[in-house]
Short mmCIF file of C-alpha atoms in Angstrom, two decimals:
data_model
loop_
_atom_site.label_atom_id
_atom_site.label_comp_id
_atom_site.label_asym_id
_atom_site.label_seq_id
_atom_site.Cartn_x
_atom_site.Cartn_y
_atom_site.Cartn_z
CA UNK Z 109 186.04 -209.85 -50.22
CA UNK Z 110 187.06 -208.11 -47.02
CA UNK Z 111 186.91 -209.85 -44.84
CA UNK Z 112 187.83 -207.78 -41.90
CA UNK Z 113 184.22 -206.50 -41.88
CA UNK Z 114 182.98 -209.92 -40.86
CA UNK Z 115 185.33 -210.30 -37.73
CA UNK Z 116 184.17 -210.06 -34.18
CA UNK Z 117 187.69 -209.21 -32.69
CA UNK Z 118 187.22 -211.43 -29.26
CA UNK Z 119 189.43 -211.58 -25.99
CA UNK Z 120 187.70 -213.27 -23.13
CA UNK Z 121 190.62 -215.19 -21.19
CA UNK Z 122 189.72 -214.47 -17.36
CA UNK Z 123 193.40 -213.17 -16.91
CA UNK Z 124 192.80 -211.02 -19.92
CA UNK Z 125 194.60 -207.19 -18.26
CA UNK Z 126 193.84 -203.79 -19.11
CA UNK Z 127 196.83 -203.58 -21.17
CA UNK Z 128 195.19 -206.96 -23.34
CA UNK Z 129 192.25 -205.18 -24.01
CA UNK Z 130 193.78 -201.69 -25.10
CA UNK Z 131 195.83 -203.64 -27.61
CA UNK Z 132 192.72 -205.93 -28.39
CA UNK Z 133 190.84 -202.56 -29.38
CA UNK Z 134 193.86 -201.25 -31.43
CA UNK Z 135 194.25 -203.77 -33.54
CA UNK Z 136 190.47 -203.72 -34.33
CA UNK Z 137 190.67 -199.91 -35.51
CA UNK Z 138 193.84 -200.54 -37.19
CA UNK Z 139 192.47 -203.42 -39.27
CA UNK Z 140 188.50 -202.03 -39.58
CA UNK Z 141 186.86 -205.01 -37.91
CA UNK Z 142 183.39 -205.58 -36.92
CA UNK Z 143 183.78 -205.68 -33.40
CA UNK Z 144 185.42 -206.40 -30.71
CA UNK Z 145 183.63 -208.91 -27.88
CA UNK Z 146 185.21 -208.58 -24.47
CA UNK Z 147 183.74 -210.10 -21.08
CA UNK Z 148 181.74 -207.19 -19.53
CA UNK Z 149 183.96 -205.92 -16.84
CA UNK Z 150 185.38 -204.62 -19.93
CA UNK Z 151 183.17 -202.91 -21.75
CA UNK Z 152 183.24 -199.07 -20.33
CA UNK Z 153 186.63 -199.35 -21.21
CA UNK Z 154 186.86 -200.87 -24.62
CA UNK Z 155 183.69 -197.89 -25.17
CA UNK Z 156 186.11 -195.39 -24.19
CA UNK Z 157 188.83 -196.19 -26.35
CA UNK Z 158 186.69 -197.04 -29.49
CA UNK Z 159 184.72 -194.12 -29.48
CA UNK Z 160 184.19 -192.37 -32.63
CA UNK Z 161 185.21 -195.18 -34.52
CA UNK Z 162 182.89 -198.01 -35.95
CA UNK Z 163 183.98 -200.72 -34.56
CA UNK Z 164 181.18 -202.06 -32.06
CA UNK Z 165 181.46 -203.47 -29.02
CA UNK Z 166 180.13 -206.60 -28.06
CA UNK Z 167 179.85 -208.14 -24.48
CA UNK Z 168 179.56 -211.34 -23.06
CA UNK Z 169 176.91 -212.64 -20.75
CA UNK Z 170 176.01 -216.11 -19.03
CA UNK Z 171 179.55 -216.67 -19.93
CA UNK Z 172 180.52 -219.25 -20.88
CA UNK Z 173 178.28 -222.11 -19.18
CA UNK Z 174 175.44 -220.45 -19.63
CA UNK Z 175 174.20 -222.15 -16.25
CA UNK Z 176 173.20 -219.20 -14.41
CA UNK Z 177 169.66 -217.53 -12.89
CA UNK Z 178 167.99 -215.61 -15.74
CA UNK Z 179 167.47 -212.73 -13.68
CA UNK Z 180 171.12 -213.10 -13.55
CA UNK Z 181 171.87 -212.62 -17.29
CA UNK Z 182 168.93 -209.84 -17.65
CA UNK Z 183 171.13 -207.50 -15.13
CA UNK Z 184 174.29 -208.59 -16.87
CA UNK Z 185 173.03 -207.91 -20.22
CA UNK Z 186 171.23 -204.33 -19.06
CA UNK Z 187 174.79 -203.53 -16.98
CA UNK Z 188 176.80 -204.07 -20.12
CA UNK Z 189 174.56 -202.22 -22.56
CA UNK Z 190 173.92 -199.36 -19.92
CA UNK Z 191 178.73 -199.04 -19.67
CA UNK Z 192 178.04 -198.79 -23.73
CA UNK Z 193 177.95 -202.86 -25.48
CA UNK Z 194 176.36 -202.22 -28.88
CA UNK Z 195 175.54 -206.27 -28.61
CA UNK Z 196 175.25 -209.17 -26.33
CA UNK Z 197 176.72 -212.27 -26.62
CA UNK Z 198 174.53 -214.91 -24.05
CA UNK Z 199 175.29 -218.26 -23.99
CA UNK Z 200 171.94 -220.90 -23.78
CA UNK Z 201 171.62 -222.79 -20.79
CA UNK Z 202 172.64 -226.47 -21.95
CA UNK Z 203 171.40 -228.04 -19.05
CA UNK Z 204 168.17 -226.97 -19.77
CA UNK Z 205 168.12 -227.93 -23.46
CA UNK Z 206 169.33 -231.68 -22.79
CA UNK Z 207 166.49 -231.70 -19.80
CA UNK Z 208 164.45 -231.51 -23.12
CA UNK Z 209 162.59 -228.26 -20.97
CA UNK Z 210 162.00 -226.29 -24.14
CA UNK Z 211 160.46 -223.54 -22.38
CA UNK Z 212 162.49 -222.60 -19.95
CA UNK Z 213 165.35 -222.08 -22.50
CA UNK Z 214 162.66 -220.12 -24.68
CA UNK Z 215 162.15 -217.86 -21.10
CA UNK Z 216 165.73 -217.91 -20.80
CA UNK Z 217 166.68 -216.31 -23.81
CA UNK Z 218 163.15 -213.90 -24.47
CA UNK Z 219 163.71 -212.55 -21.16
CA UNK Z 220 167.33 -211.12 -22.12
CA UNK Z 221 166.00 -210.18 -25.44
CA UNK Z 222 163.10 -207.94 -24.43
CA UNK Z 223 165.75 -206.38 -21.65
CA UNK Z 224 167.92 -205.46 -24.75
CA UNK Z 225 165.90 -203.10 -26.15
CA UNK Z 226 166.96 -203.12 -29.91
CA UNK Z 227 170.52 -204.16 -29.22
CA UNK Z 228 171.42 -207.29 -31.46
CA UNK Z 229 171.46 -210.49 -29.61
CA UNK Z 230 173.75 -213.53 -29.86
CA UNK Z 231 172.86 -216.58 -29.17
CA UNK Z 232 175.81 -219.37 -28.06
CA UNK Z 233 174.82 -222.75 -28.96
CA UNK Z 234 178.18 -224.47 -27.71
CA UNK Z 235 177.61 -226.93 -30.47
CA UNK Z 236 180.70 -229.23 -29.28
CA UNK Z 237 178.52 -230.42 -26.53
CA UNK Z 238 175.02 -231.00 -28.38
CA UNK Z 239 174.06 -233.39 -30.99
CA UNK Z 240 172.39 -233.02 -34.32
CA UNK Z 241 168.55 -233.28 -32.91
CA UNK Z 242 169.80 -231.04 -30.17
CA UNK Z 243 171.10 -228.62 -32.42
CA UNK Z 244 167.93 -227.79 -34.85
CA UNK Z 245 165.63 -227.69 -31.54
CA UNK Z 246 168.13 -224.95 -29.96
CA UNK Z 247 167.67 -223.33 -33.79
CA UNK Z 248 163.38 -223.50 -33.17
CA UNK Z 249 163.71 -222.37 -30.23
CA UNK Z 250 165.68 -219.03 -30.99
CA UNK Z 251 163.43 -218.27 -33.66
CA UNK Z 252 160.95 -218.56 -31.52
CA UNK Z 253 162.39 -215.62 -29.63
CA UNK Z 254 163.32 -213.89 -32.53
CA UNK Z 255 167.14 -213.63 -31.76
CA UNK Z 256 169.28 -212.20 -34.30
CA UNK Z 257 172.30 -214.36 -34.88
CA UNK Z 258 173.14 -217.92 -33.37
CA UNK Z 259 176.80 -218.19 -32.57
CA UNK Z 260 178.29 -221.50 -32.53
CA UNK Z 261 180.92 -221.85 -29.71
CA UNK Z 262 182.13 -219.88 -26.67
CA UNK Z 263 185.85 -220.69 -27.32
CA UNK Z 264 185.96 -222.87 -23.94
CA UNK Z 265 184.75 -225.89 -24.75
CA UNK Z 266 186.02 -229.03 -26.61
CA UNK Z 267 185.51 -227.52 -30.10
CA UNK Z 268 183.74 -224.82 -31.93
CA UNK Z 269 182.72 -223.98 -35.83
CA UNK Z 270 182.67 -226.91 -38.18
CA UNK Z 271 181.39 -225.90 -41.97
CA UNK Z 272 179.10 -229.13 -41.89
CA UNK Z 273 177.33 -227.69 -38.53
CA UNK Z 274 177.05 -224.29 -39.45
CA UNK Z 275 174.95 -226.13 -42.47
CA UNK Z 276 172.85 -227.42 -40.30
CA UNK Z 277 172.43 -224.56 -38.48
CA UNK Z 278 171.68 -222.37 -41.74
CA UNK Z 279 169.13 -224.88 -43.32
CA UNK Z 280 167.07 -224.64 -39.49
CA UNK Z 281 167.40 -220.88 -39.84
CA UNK Z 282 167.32 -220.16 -43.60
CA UNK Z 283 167.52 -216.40 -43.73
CA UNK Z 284 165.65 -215.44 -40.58
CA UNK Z 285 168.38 -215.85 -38.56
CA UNK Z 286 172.03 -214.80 -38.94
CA UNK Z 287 175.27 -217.37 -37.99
CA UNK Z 288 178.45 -216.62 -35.90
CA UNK Z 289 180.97 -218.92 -36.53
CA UNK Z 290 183.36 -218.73 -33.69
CA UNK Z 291 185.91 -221.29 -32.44
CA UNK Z 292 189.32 -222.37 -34.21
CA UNK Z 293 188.84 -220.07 -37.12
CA UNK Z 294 192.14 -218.47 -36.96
CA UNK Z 295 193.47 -217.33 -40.40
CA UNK Z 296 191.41 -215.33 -43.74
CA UNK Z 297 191.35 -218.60 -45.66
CA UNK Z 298 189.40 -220.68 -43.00
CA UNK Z 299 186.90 -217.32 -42.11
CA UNK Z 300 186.24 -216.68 -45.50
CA UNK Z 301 185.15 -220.68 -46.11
CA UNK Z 302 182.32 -219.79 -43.72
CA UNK Z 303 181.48 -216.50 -45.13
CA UNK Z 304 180.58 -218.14 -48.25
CA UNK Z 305 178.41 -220.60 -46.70
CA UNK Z 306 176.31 -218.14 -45.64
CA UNK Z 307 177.95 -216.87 -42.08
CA UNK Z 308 177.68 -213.25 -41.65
CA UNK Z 309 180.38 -213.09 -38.74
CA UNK Z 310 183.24 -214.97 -37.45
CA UNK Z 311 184.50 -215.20 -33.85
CA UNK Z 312 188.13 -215.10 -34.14
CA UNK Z 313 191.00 -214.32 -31.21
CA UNK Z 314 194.55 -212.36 -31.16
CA UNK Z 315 195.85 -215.42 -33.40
CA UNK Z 316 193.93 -214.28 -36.37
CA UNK Z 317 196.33 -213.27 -39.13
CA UNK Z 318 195.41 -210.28 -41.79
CA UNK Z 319 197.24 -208.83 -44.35
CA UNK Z 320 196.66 -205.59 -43.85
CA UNK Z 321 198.62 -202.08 -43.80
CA UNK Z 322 198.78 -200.34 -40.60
#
């Protein structure tokens, strides 16, 4: 398996410089990753220097409590796509969810999906802070707005990816919806444990170790 095609290469520390990011996008060409997922202030630049390659680029929005105005992440998502983001990362507004009011977390999310165009859209689920129940309704609920992958974790909360969540999440989803795993998965032989569960991309940082030849 390579699994280097599964890897959203992600760097989304606040202090994160210019320099960070160049080397972020580097290493993604040099190892023939998915993507790299950067915070949006970012993304014109990580466009810039991954242009004709095939790595994508994937931004951030709503990031990472998820909190904010809609209207907010709509113009975050169409700035991002507009400096070049091949996908959007949004995370769901928790508050919401555990307010048990269903649809304004369905408006939340459809609204940044039909300002996407055709651009991929992630869902962040930040399971660390929902239960079981909590987690299959946030599941419904993306299908109901047709998302295209459900990501499990920003990175900034207590905990991210466990295998016996992201079975949850897969039997709520079956094949209609694609998983991210993304938090603490820092090494081949963890990533790859999710891959065959049925995850078609992993979240992984600058600690992520791959034998590969420059």
């Amino acid at each position: 398996m390579d699994i280097s095609k599964y890897i959203d290469y992600t760097l989304l520390d606040p202090t994160s410089t210019e320099r960070n990011i160049i080397d972020l996008c580097h290493e993604a060409k040099r190892n023939s990753f998915y993507a790299v997922c950067v915070n949006s202030s970012y993304v014109a630049l990580a466009k810039q220097l991954l242009e004709k390659t095939d790595v994508k680029i994937c931004s951030v929005i709503g990031f990472p409590l998820g909190s904010m105005a809609t209207a907010s992440k709509v113009y975050e998502a169409k700035q991002a796509i507009s400096d070049g983001a091949d996908e959007i990362d949004m995370v769901i507004n928790l508050g919401f969810l555990k307010s048990k009011n269903y649809v304004s977390v369905l408006k939340d999310i459809t609204d940044v999906k039909l300002a996407m165009g055709d651009k991929p859209l992630k869902v962040i689920l930040e399971v660390s802070e929902l239960n079981k129940n909590e987690i299959i309704k946030a599941c419904e609920i993306s299908l109901d707005a047709n998302v295209d992958y459900i990501k499990t974790s920003s990175g900034f909360s207590k905990s991210g990816a466990t295998l016996t969540v992201v079975k949850i999440i897969k039997k709520t989803v079956k094949d209609f919806i694609k998983i991210c795993a993304s938090g603490g998965i820092n090494d081949v032989e963890t990533a790859t444990k999710y891959v065959d569960i049925g995850v078609s991309r992993v979240a992984t940082s600058s600690e992520f170790k791959i034998k590969q030849s420059v």
